[in-house]
Amino acid sequence: MTTIDALRKALTGTPGWPWLEEALAEAAKSPESAVRPFSSAGRKAGRSELPDAPGWTADEAARALLLAALPPGRVAEDVTAFYRYGDADEKRAVLKALPLLPIGAQAVPLLLDAIRSNDARLLAAALGPYARHLDPPAWRQAVLKCVFMGVPLEAVHGLDERADAELAEMLAAFAEERAAAGRPMPADAAALLSRLTSEET
């Protein structure tokens, strides 16, 4: 899993780094001062992929660093506000940053909100490493929603470890519905169902 230090290193030396360095210093002094740079990260830091932080774009990494710079006692409250009032890109950055923050399980409601949405990118981000805090029923439902929405199951962190017989039953029922409608299961979901079924026998 990526760390805050790794994201900082990946951003150091990029064109947007001087702006971000100043924004981080201000955010550490006053959480309110992080609001504007959080929103403008796409324009100031850019949206290019970071070669040294696979799976992260520059604006996502910048937003994660801004969240990490907030005073520890206010992280949960502030992270929730950034998510609630953010656009889709800002929400996704918050979800990706959650496992890197000292927040425990306090942000699970944000995952549940993302899972209820019809935004495939938010759903995928919600099932990253922080999804370990989801209880089994909620996690299984989220995985099934990935299958329904066509989100690749490679986005689900810890899938092999958490997939169980109950998930297999849910996938089997979904496969039957698909077959009745003349539609195939996504290949990755079919492979997971086959593996889980073979493990039971």
XYZ file of N, CA, C and O in Angstrom:
804
model
N 0.839 -1.200 0.000
C 0.000 0.000 0.000
C 0.871 1.247 0.000
O 1.901 1.294 0.670
N 0.468 2.234 -0.756
C 1.179 3.508 -0.806
C 1.153 4.194 0.555
O 0.224 4.017 1.331
N 2.165 4.982 0.854
C 2.218 5.738 2.101
C 2.222 7.235 1.784
O 2.477 7.647 0.641
N 1.961 8.031 2.800
C 2.012 9.486 2.634
C 3.415 9.908 2.225
O 3.590 10.770 1.348
N 4.436 9.309 2.839
C 5.816 9.660 2.480
C 6.102 9.338 1.022
O 6.804 10.090 0.336
N 5.561 8.215 0.532
C 5.780 7.845 -0.868
C 5.102 8.834 -1.801
O 5.651 9.196 -2.853
N 3.916 9.293 -1.431
C 3.226 10.286 -2.249
C 3.980 11.611 -2.255
O 4.088 12.277 -3.288
N 4.482 11.979 -1.089
C 5.262 13.225 -1.002
C 6.493 13.146 -1.904
O 6.806 14.084 -2.650
N 7.168 12.014 -1.849
C 8.368 11.826 -2.670
C 8.012 11.860 -4.153
O 8.737 12.430 -4.971
N 6.884 11.254 -4.513
C 6.475 11.218 -5.916
C 6.132 12.606 -6.445
O 6.292 12.883 -7.644
N 5.662 13.487 -5.562
C 5.267 14.840 -5.981
C 6.424 15.836 -5.928
O 6.388 16.859 -6.629
N 7.406 15.554 -5.100
C 8.537 16.476 -4.967
C 9.233 16.649 -6.314
O 9.583 15.681 -6.979
N 9.396 17.884 -6.710
C 10.051 18.167 -7.982
C 9.100 18.321 -9.156
O 9.507 18.726 -10.245
N 7.814 18.000 -8.961
C 6.837 18.208 -10.028
C 6.517 19.701 -10.137
O 6.769 20.457 -9.188
N 5.966 20.142 -11.264
C 5.683 21.581 -11.425
C 4.796 22.159 -10.326
O 4.935 23.341 -9.964
N 3.888 21.365 -9.779
C 2.994 21.884 -8.764
C 3.521 21.798 -7.346
O 2.841 22.248 -6.406
N 4.737 21.266 -7.171
C 5.241 21.059 -5.813
C 5.405 22.350 -5.015
O 5.022 22.398 -3.832
N 5.984 23.436 -5.572
C 6.121 24.675 -4.774
C 4.777 25.162 -4.232
O 4.675 25.578 -3.070
N 3.731 25.112 -5.079
C 2.399 25.504 -4.618
C 1.921 24.593 -3.489
O 1.400 25.067 -2.474
N 2.109 23.287 -3.655
C 1.632 22.341 -2.654
C 2.401 22.483 -1.344
O 1.805 22.414 -0.264
N 3.687 22.693 -1.427
C 4.496 22.833 -0.219
C 3.998 24.003 0.626
O 3.879 23.903 1.855
N 3.676 25.093 -0.023
C 3.143 26.256 0.692
C 1.762 25.954 1.267
O 1.448 26.319 2.407
N 0.928 25.261 0.486
C -0.422 24.920 0.945
C -0.379 23.980 2.144
O -1.186 24.104 3.075
N 0.569 23.058 2.155
C 0.698 22.124 3.273
C 1.103 22.844 4.553
O 0.605 22.535 5.636
N 1.996 23.798 4.430
C 2.430 24.562 5.599
C 1.260 25.345 6.190
O 1.088 25.411 7.415
N 0.433 25.909 5.338
C -0.733 26.656 5.809
C -1.768 25.729 6.436
O -2.385 26.053 7.454
N -1.969 24.558 5.823
C -2.960 23.607 6.339
C -2.586 23.105 7.721
O -3.456 22.857 8.564
N -1.302 22.949 7.973
C -0.848 22.477 9.274
C -1.166 23.505 10.364
O -1.398 23.152 11.520
N -1.207 24.788 9.992
C -1.497 25.847 10.956
C -2.996 26.049 11.144
O -3.470 26.302 12.235
N -3.732 25.933 10.041
C -5.170 26.198 10.088
C -5.895 25.270 9.116
O -5.715 25.397 7.900
N -6.697 24.335 9.624
C -7.413 23.408 8.735
C -8.263 24.123 7.687
O -8.391 23.645 6.559
N -8.825 25.273 8.062
C -9.668 26.002 7.120
C -8.894 26.436 5.881
O -9.465 26.559 4.787
N -7.582 26.634 6.037
C -6.783 27.095 4.900
C -6.546 25.990 3.882
O -6.034 26.245 2.789
N -6.929 24.743 4.206
C -6.746 23.634 3.264
C -7.901 23.529 2.277
O -7.789 22.826 1.264
N -8.997 24.225 2.552
C -10.194 24.079 1.715
C -9.937 24.506 0.282
O -10.232 23.770 -0.675
N -9.373 25.679 0.089
C -9.171 26.185 -1.263
C -8.162 25.338 -2.039
O -8.452 24.941 -3.183
N -6.973 25.021 -1.477
C -6.048 24.182 -2.249
C -6.582 22.782 -2.516
O -6.282 22.188 -3.549
N -7.399 22.261 -1.614
C -7.989 20.946 -1.844
C -8.848 20.981 -3.108
O -8.801 20.065 -3.936
N -9.617 22.032 -3.257
C -10.491 22.160 -4.420
C -9.720 22.449 -5.702
O -10.108 22.013 -6.783
N -8.630 23.205 -5.580
C -7.896 23.618 -6.781
C -6.726 22.701 -7.131
O -5.948 23.003 -8.035
N -6.611 21.558 -6.454
C -5.467 20.663 -6.679
C -5.372 20.187 -8.117
O -4.276 20.024 -8.656
N -6.515 19.949 -8.764
C -6.474 19.493 -10.149
C -5.817 20.504 -11.066
O -5.040 20.145 -11.958
N -6.104 21.770 -10.823
C -5.541 22.834 -11.663
C -4.100 23.145 -11.283
O -3.254 23.373 -12.157
N -3.800 23.128 -9.992
C -2.467 23.524 -9.527
C -1.437 22.392 -9.593
O -0.277 22.604 -9.947
N -1.856 21.180 -9.231
C -0.919 20.057 -9.215
C -0.956 19.247 -10.500
O -0.031 18.502 -10.795
N -2.041 19.392 -11.260
C -2.187 18.609 -12.482
C -2.869 17.274 -12.202
O -3.019 16.877 -11.042
N -3.242 16.597 -13.266
C -3.953 15.326 -13.124
C -3.201 14.152 -13.750
O -3.783 13.115 -14.020
N -1.927 14.338 -13.980
C -1.150 13.271 -14.618
C -0.894 12.124 -13.649
O -0.869 12.305 -12.428
N -0.719 10.938 -14.205
C -0.375 9.764 -13.400
C 1.018 9.952 -12.817
O 1.904 10.524 -13.461
N 1.219 9.447 -11.617
C 2.530 9.543 -10.969
C 3.279 8.234 -11.154
O 2.884 7.209 -10.580
N 4.364 8.221 -11.927
C 5.110 6.987 -12.166
C 5.611 6.329 -10.879
O 5.683 5.096 -10.799
N 5.956 7.153 -9.887
C 6.492 6.609 -8.634
C 5.415 6.273 -7.615
O 5.728 5.846 -6.499
N 4.150 6.478 -7.971
C 3.029 6.130 -7.088
C 1.928 5.539 -7.966
O 0.934 6.209 -8.255
N 2.110 4.298 -8.412
C 1.141 3.681 -9.326
C -0.290 3.730 -8.783
O -0.530 3.471 -7.603
N -1.211 4.096 -9.679
C -2.608 4.172 -9.282
C -3.027 5.519 -8.742
O -4.215 5.725 -8.433
N -2.079 6.440 -8.631
C -2.375 7.781 -8.118
C -2.094 8.828 -9.176
O -1.122 8.732 -9.923
N -2.941 9.851 -9.208
C -2.673 11.012 -10.045
C -2.131 12.120 -9.143
O -2.252 12.059 -7.909
N -1.552 13.131 -9.769
C -0.926 14.207 -8.987
C -1.938 14.912 -8.094
O -1.647 15.208 -6.925
N -3.141 15.183 -8.607
C -4.126 15.886 -7.785
C -4.616 15.018 -6.632
O -4.836 15.522 -5.519
N -4.770 13.715 -6.862
C -5.180 12.825 -5.775
C -4.112 12.792 -4.674
O -4.427 12.853 -3.478
N -2.854 12.695 -5.092
C -1.766 12.654 -4.118
C -1.674 13.961 -3.347
O -1.455 13.971 -2.128
N -1.841 15.081 -4.045
C -1.803 16.388 -3.380
C -2.913 16.478 -2.339
O -2.697 16.961 -1.211
N -4.092 16.021 -2.685
C -5.214 16.060 -1.738
C -4.966 15.142 -0.546
O -5.317 15.481 0.588
N -4.370 13.993 -0.787
C -4.047 13.093 0.323
C -3.061 13.747 1.278
O -3.202 13.647 2.504
N -2.064 14.454 0.741
C -1.090 15.137 1.595
C -1.748 16.262 2.387
O -1.413 16.490 3.554
N -2.689 16.966 1.768
C -3.397 18.024 2.482
C -4.213 17.448 3.637
O -4.243 18.011 4.736
N -4.850 16.325 3.422
C -5.614 15.689 4.498
C -4.688 15.224 5.614
O -5.009 15.347 6.800
N -3.543 14.697 5.235
C -2.593 14.209 6.241
C -1.979 15.343 7.050
O -1.486 15.121 8.163
N -2.021 16.558 6.511
C -1.447 17.718 7.215
C -2.403 18.304 8.248
O -2.011 19.152 9.056
N -3.650 17.851 8.255
C -4.631 18.391 9.204
C -4.298 17.963 10.630
O -3.720 16.895 10.846
N -4.654 18.764 11.624
C -4.412 18.396 13.026
C -5.075 17.059 13.347
O -6.247 16.850 12.999
N -4.366 16.130 13.983
C -4.898 14.781 14.237
C -6.259 14.752 14.909
O -7.099 13.923 14.568
N -6.500 15.654 15.829
C -7.760 15.633 16.551
C -8.976 15.988 15.714
O -10.107 15.753 16.124
N -8.734 16.539 14.525
C -9.853 16.973 13.682
C -9.952 16.197 12.380
O -10.786 16.511 11.533
N -9.102 15.204 12.203
C -9.043 14.521 10.907
C -10.392 13.954 10.497
O -10.867 14.175 9.378
N -11.047 13.207 11.394
C -12.315 12.567 11.034
C -13.358 13.598 10.616
O -14.043 13.441 9.597
N -13.470 14.661 11.397
C -14.455 15.710 11.103
C -14.157 16.401 9.783
O -15.045 16.609 8.947
N -12.885 16.752 9.585
C -12.522 17.489 8.380
C -12.600 16.621 7.133
O -13.051 17.077 6.076
N -12.162 15.372 7.245
C -12.222 14.467 6.101
C -13.669 14.281 5.652
O -13.975 14.269 4.456
N -14.573 14.139 6.612
C -15.989 13.995 6.280
C -16.494 15.223 5.535
O -17.235 15.106 4.539
N -16.097 16.402 5.968
C -16.532 17.636 5.300
C -15.984 17.723 3.885
O -16.714 18.087 2.946
N -14.718 17.381 3.714
C -14.133 17.426 2.369
C -14.852 16.458 1.437
O -15.051 16.758 0.256
N -15.236 15.315 1.952
C -15.962 14.345 1.133
C -17.373 14.847 0.820
O -17.797 14.850 -0.338
N -18.097 15.263 1.826
C -19.499 15.658 1.648
C -19.657 16.794 0.649
O -20.600 16.812 -0.139
N -18.741 17.755 0.684
C -18.893 18.940 -0.157
C -18.022 18.904 -1.413
O -18.018 19.861 -2.183
N -17.330 17.799 -1.626
C -16.451 17.718 -2.779
C -17.144 17.222 -4.034
O -18.226 16.632 -3.973
N -16.512 17.450 -5.185
C -17.020 16.874 -6.423
C -16.533 15.428 -6.512
O -15.897 14.914 -5.577
N -16.825 14.761 -7.604
C -16.501 13.341 -7.720
C -14.993 13.084 -7.580
O -14.573 12.125 -6.912
N -14.168 13.941 -8.185
C -12.718 13.749 -8.093
C -12.238 13.940 -6.654
O -11.351 13.210 -6.181
N -12.790 14.912 -5.960
C -12.398 15.172 -4.577
C -12.850 14.033 -3.668
O -12.109 13.601 -2.779
N -14.059 13.532 -3.892
C -14.540 12.393 -3.101
C -13.635 11.181 -3.305
O -13.297 10.466 -2.354
N -13.265 10.934 -4.542
C -12.413 9.780 -4.836
C -11.057 9.918 -4.141
O -10.518 8.946 -3.604
N -10.504 11.126 -4.150
C -9.224 11.351 -3.480
C -9.335 11.085 -1.980
O -8.445 10.491 -1.368
N -10.450 11.521 -1.382
C -10.664 11.262 0.044
C -10.711 9.765 0.306
O -10.052 9.253 1.222
N -11.476 9.031 -0.487
C -11.601 7.586 -0.289
C -10.248 6.889 -0.412
O -9.938 5.987 0.368
N -9.456 7.312 -1.381
C -8.144 6.683 -1.572
C -7.185 7.030 -0.436
O -6.287 6.245 -0.112
N -7.382 8.207 0.169
C -6.483 8.644 1.240
C -6.815 8.016 2.590
O -5.953 7.972 3.479
N -8.027 7.522 2.779
C -8.462 7.047 4.098
C -7.504 6.060 4.768
O -7.210 6.203 5.956
N -6.998 5.037 4.057
C -6.114 4.095 4.753
C -4.777 4.698 5.167
O -4.029 4.089 5.936
N -4.492 5.910 4.699
C -3.220 6.565 5.023
C -3.349 7.532 6.185
O -2.359 8.129 6.605
N -4.562 7.676 6.711
C -4.828 8.680 7.746
C -5.103 8.031 9.099
O -5.613 6.907 9.166
N -4.789 8.747 10.208
C -5.049 8.219 11.554
C -6.518 8.389 11.924
O -6.884 9.221 12.750
N -7.368 7.587 11.305
C -8.802 7.811 11.423
C -9.552 6.575 11.897
O -10.753 6.625 12.152
N -8.872 5.444 12.027
C -9.540 4.228 12.469
C -10.707 3.887 11.563
O -10.617 4.015 10.345
N -11.815 3.468 12.173
C -13.001 3.085 11.395
C -14.029 4.215 11.315
O -15.161 3.990 10.887
N -13.634 5.426 11.705
C -14.603 6.521 11.777
C -15.164 6.947 10.420
O -16.215 7.580 10.358
N -14.456 6.622 9.345
C -14.909 7.073 8.029
C -15.704 6.013 7.270
O -15.983 6.190 6.088
N -16.084 4.938 7.926
C -16.889 3.908 7.253
C -18.153 4.489 6.618
O -18.539 4.070 5.513
N -18.851 5.461 7.246
C -20.030 6.041 6.580
C -19.725 6.618 5.195
O -20.599 6.618 4.321
N -18.506 7.099 4.989
C -18.149 7.618 3.669
C -18.081 6.483 2.652
O -18.497 6.641 1.497
N -17.554 5.334 3.067
C -17.526 4.173 2.174
C -18.942 3.758 1.802
O -19.235 3.477 0.637
N -19.804 3.701 2.798
C -21.180 3.275 2.545
C -21.878 4.235 1.585
O -22.657 3.805 0.722
N -21.589 5.517 1.711
C -22.167 6.501 0.799
C -21.664 6.262 -0.621
O -22.444 6.289 -1.582
N -20.367 6.028 -0.764
C -19.784 5.799 -2.088
C -20.336 4.529 -2.719
O -20.588 4.471 -3.926
N -20.539 3.507 -1.896
C -21.058 2.234 -2.401
C -22.503 2.382 -2.881
O -22.928 1.718 -3.829
N -23.247 3.268 -2.250
C -24.643 3.495 -2.668
C -24.736 4.281 -3.971
O -25.765 4.261 -4.644
N -23.682 4.978 -4.329
C -23.716 5.804 -5.530
C -23.647 4.932 -6.784
O -23.361 3.737 -6.723
N -23.898 5.554 -7.921
C -23.796 4.855 -9.195
C -22.543 5.274 -9.953
O -22.473 5.114 -11.174
N -21.575 5.799 -9.224
C -20.306 6.223 -9.813
C -19.309 5.071 -9.663
O -18.875 4.751 -8.553
N -18.952 4.448 -10.773
C -18.060 3.284 -10.733
C -16.702 3.625 -10.142
O -16.090 2.798 -9.450
N -16.217 4.848 -10.388
C -14.902 5.237 -9.866
C -14.939 5.364 -8.347
O -13.993 4.999 -7.658
N -16.039 5.877 -7.810
C -16.172 5.976 -6.354
C -16.296 4.585 -5.731
O -15.718 4.309 -4.676
N -17.057 3.723 -6.385
C -17.212 2.364 -5.874
C -15.865 1.660 -5.815
O -15.534 1.028 -4.806
N -15.085 1.774 -6.864
C -13.767 1.138 -6.885
C -12.867 1.703 -5.787
O -12.163 0.961 -5.092
N -12.900 3.025 -5.608
C -12.064 3.647 -4.574
C -12.503 3.228 -3.182
O -11.677 3.061 -2.277
N -13.802 3.037 -2.995
C -14.317 2.638 -1.684
C -13.887 1.241 -1.298
O -13.866 0.890 -0.112
N -13.521 0.420 -2.274
C -13.131 -0.960 -1.983
C -11.626 -1.149 -1.978
O -11.122 -2.265 -2.152
N -10.911 -0.060 -1.736
C -9.465 -0.139 -1.543
C -9.135 -0.673 -0.154
O -9.994 -1.248 0.529
N -7.915 -0.473 0.322
C -7.482 -1.032 1.608
C -8.350 -0.645 2.806
O -8.482 -1.425 3.749
N -8.957 0.547 2.782
C -9.757 0.974 3.930
C -11.020 0.126 4.084
O -11.626 0.097 5.167
N -11.410 -0.585 3.034
C -12.619 -1.407 3.087
C -12.494 -2.565 4.075
O -13.489 -3.258 4.336
N -11.318 -2.755 4.644
C -11.185 -3.776 5.693
C -12.091 -3.459 6.875
O -12.413 -4.343 7.680
N -12.502 -2.199 7.000
C -13.375 -1.806 8.105
C -14.854 -2.107 7.827
O -15.678 -1.955 8.729
N -15.189 -2.483 6.607
C -16.575 -2.833 6.310
C -16.907 -4.184 6.933
O -16.101 -5.119 6.878
N -18.104 -4.304 7.487
C -18.488 -5.616 8.010
C -18.767 -6.555 6.829
O -18.985 -6.100 5.697
N -18.738 -7.865 7.054
C -18.872 -8.818 5.945
C -20.102 -8.615 5.068
O -19.982 -8.623 3.830
N -21.315 -8.408 5.629
C -22.479 -8.225 4.749
C -22.337 -7.014 3.826
O -22.657 -7.085 2.634
N -21.872 -5.896 4.369
C -21.720 -4.689 3.552
C -20.652 -4.895 2.492
O -20.798 -4.452 1.335
N -19.579 -5.582 2.872
C -18.494 -5.834 1.915
C -18.981 -6.732 0.778
O -18.719 -6.464 -0.395
N -19.714 -7.783 1.108
C -20.218 -8.687 0.059
C -21.146 -7.950 -0.898
O -21.079 -8.138 -2.119
N -22.027 -7.126 -0.352
C -22.940 -6.364 -1.198
C -22.166 -5.429 -2.132
O -22.538 -5.244 -3.296
N -21.085 -4.851 -1.618
C -20.274 -3.950 -2.438
C -19.588 -4.712 -3.560
O -19.497 -4.229 -4.701
N -19.105 -5.906 -3.267
C -18.465 -6.723 -4.308
C -19.486 -7.088 -5.375
O -19.211 -7.005 -6.583
N -20.672 -7.477 -4.947
C -21.722 -7.823 -5.909
C -22.089 -6.617 -6.770
O -22.352 -6.749 -7.975
N -22.094 -5.437 -6.176
C -22.400 -4.236 -6.948
C -21.312 -3.982 -7.991
O -21.600 -3.512 -9.092
N -20.063 -4.294 -7.642
C -18.978 -4.178 -8.628
C -19.274 -5.046 -9.839
O -19.116 -4.619 -10.986
N -19.706 -6.270 -9.576
C -20.023 -7.195 -10.671
C -21.170 -6.629 -11.504
O -21.124 -6.621 -12.740
N -22.195 -6.137 -10.842
C -23.374 -5.590 -11.518
C -23.011 -4.382 -12.385
O -23.515 -4.223 -13.502
N -22.107 -3.528 -11.866
C -21.758 -2.298 -12.577
C -20.584 -2.466 -13.543
O -20.219 -1.528 -14.244
N -19.987 -3.648 -13.541
C -18.863 -3.871 -14.444
C -17.546 -3.316 -13.955
O -16.619 -3.101 -14.750
N -17.443 -3.076 -12.646
C -16.175 -2.625 -12.073
C -15.251 -3.838 -11.943
O -15.637 -4.838 -11.319
N -14.055 -3.802 -12.527
C -13.155 -4.958 -12.443
C -12.884 -5.347 -10.989
O -12.626 -4.488 -10.145
N -12.932 -6.631 -10.705
C -12.755 -7.091 -9.331
C -11.325 -6.916 -8.837
O -11.079 -7.023 -7.632
N -10.411 -6.613 -9.726
C -9.046 -6.329 -9.280
C -9.009 -5.065 -8.428
O -8.040 -4.826 -7.696
N -10.064 -4.263 -8.495
C -10.137 -3.058 -7.672
C -10.433 -3.373 -6.217
O -10.222 -2.531 -5.340
N -10.922 -4.586 -5.933
C -11.324 -4.956 -4.575
C -10.112 -5.447 -3.798
O -9.590 -6.532 -4.043
N -9.676 -4.641 -2.846
C -8.511 -5.008 -2.042
C -8.855 -6.187 -1.125
O -9.891 -6.212 -0.473
N -7.965 -7.183 -1.085
C -8.167 -8.315 -0.188
C -9.270 -9.259 -0.612
O -9.796 -10.004 0.217
N -9.614 -9.258 -1.881
C -10.726 -10.096 -2.355
C -10.479 -11.573 -2.071
O -11.359 -12.272 -1.565
N -9.296 -12.050 -2.376
C -9.018 -13.476 -2.188
C -9.119 -13.898 -0.728
O -9.546 -15.010 -0.429
N -8.746 -12.991 0.160
C -8.773 -13.329 1.585
C -10.191 -13.282 2.161
O -10.529 -14.069 3.050
N -11.019 -12.377 1.661
C -12.339 -12.179 2.270
C -13.477 -12.931 1.567
O -14.530 -13.135 2.163
N -13.279 -13.314 0.328
C -14.343 -14.014 -0.397
C -14.688 -15.308 0.325
O -13.797 -16.069 0.718
N -15.985 -15.558 0.524
C -16.408 -16.729 1.294
C -17.606 -17.413 0.643
O -18.054 -17.038 -0.448
N -18.123 -18.421 1.336
C -19.233 -19.208 0.793
C -20.482 -18.351 0.574
O -21.224 -18.558 -0.399
N -20.720 -17.380 1.454
C -21.903 -16.532 1.293
C -21.780 -15.650 0.053
O -22.764 -15.428 -0.657
N -20.575 -15.167 -0.216
C -20.379 -14.401 -1.444
C -20.585 -15.307 -2.653
O -21.177 -14.888 -3.659
N -20.124 -16.546 -2.549
C -20.313 -17.500 -3.649
C -21.799 -17.698 -3.936
O -22.217 -17.750 -5.106
N -22.617 -17.808 -2.890
C -24.060 -17.974 -3.080
C -24.667 -16.763 -3.778
O -25.527 -16.899 -4.657
N -24.224 -15.591 -3.388
C -24.739 -14.364 -4.002
C -24.335 -14.288 -5.473
O -25.140 -13.917 -6.340
N -23.100 -14.659 -5.765
C -22.633 -14.639 -7.148
C -23.369 -15.675 -7.991
O -23.704 -15.418 -9.157
N -23.617 -16.847 -7.397
C -24.328 -17.902 -8.124
C -25.747 -17.454 -8.476
O -26.229 -17.682 -9.598
N -26.422 -16.802 -7.538
C -27.773 -16.313 -7.793
C -27.756 -15.250 -8.885
O -28.635 -15.217 -9.764
N -26.744 -14.393 -8.839
C -26.628 -13.345 -9.860
C -26.346 -13.969 -11.228
O -26.885 -13.521 -12.252
N -25.507 -15.005 -11.242
C -25.194 -15.689 -12.499
C -26.451 -16.306 -13.107
O -26.648 -16.281 -14.335
N -27.311 -16.849 -12.267
C -28.567 -17.435 -12.758
C -29.459 -16.363 -13.377
O -30.090 -16.580 -14.415
N -29.499 -15.198 -12.729
C -30.298 -14.098 -13.277
C -29.757 -13.664 -14.638
O -30.528 -13.410 -15.578
N -28.445 -13.585 -14.728
C -27.817 -13.200 -15.988
C -28.123 -14.222 -17.076
O -28.430 -13.871 -18.209
N -28.002 -15.497 -16.719
C -28.250 -16.561 -17.695
C -29.692 -16.516 -18.188
O -29.966 -16.691 -19.386
N -30.623 -16.270 -17.263
C -32.038 -16.210 -17.643
C -32.303 -15.051 -18.592
O -33.217 -15.111 -19.432
N -31.510 -14.003 -18.463
C -31.666 -12.838 -19.335
C -30.814 -12.947 -20.591
O -30.777 -12.013 -21.408
N -30.111 -14.078 -20.728
C -29.263 -14.272 -21.895
C -28.001 -13.443 -21.875
O -27.440 -13.128 -22.932
N -27.557 -13.101 -20.680
C -26.349 -12.277 -20.546
C -25.309 -13.037 -19.735
O -25.639 -13.619 -18.696
N -24.049 -13.026 -20.156
C -23.019 -13.755 -19.425
C -22.537 -12.987 -18.196
O -22.705 -11.762 -18.109
N -21.951 -13.688 -17.272
C -21.277 -13.054 -16.131
C -19.973 -12.442 -16.616
O -19.333 -12.985 -17.523
N -19.535 -11.346 -16.015
C -18.197 -10.842 -16.318
C -17.157 -11.929 -16.049
O -17.313 -12.728 -15.122
N -16.126 -11.977 -16.861
C -15.152 -13.069 -16.776
C -14.507 -13.166 -15.398
O -14.311 -14.278 -14.879
N -14.172 -12.025 -14.790
C -13.496 -12.087 -13.490
C -14.436 -12.596 -12.402
O -14.029 -13.351 -11.507
N -15.725 -12.243 -12.492
C -16.695 -12.728 -11.518
C -16.945 -14.218 -11.699
O -17.077 -14.964 -10.725
N -17.010 -14.665 -12.955
C -17.202 -16.088 -13.225
C -16.023 -16.896 -12.700
O -16.196 -17.986 -12.127
N -14.818 -16.357 -12.872
C -13.622 -17.051 -12.383
C -13.625 -17.129 -10.860
O -13.257 -18.151 -10.272
N -14.047 -16.037 -10.197
C -14.113 -16.039 -8.732
C -15.144 -17.050 -8.254
O -14.886 -17.821 -7.315
N -16.307 -17.079 -8.890
C -17.344 -18.029 -8.503
C -16.853 -19.462 -8.685
O -17.085 -20.317 -7.821
N -16.173 -19.714 -9.779
C -15.643 -21.060 -10.032
C -14.649 -21.460 -8.952
O -14.673 -22.592 -8.449
N -13.780 -20.520 -8.573
C -12.783 -20.829 -7.539
C -13.456 -21.096 -6.198
O -13.102 -22.048 -5.516
N -14.400 -20.243 -5.821
C -15.064 -20.413 -4.541
C -15.850 -21.723 -4.499
O -15.894 -22.411 -3.470
N -16.482 -22.068 -5.614
C -17.270 -23.298 -5.675
C -16.369 -24.527 -5.558
O -16.691 -25.491 -4.868
N -15.215 -24.458 -6.218
C -14.293 -25.592 -6.162
C -13.695 -25.755 -4.774
O -13.409 -26.877 -4.342
N -13.536 -24.633 -4.053
C -12.997 -24.720 -2.698
C -13.972 -25.376 -1.747
O -13.584 -25.960 -0.734
N -15.270 -25.269 -2.056
C -16.283 -25.853 -1.176
C -16.376 -27.367 -1.328
O -16.845 -28.066 -0.440
N -15.951 -27.858 -2.518
C -16.080 -29.308 -2.774
C -14.825 -30.044 -2.402
O -13.802 -29.476 -2.127
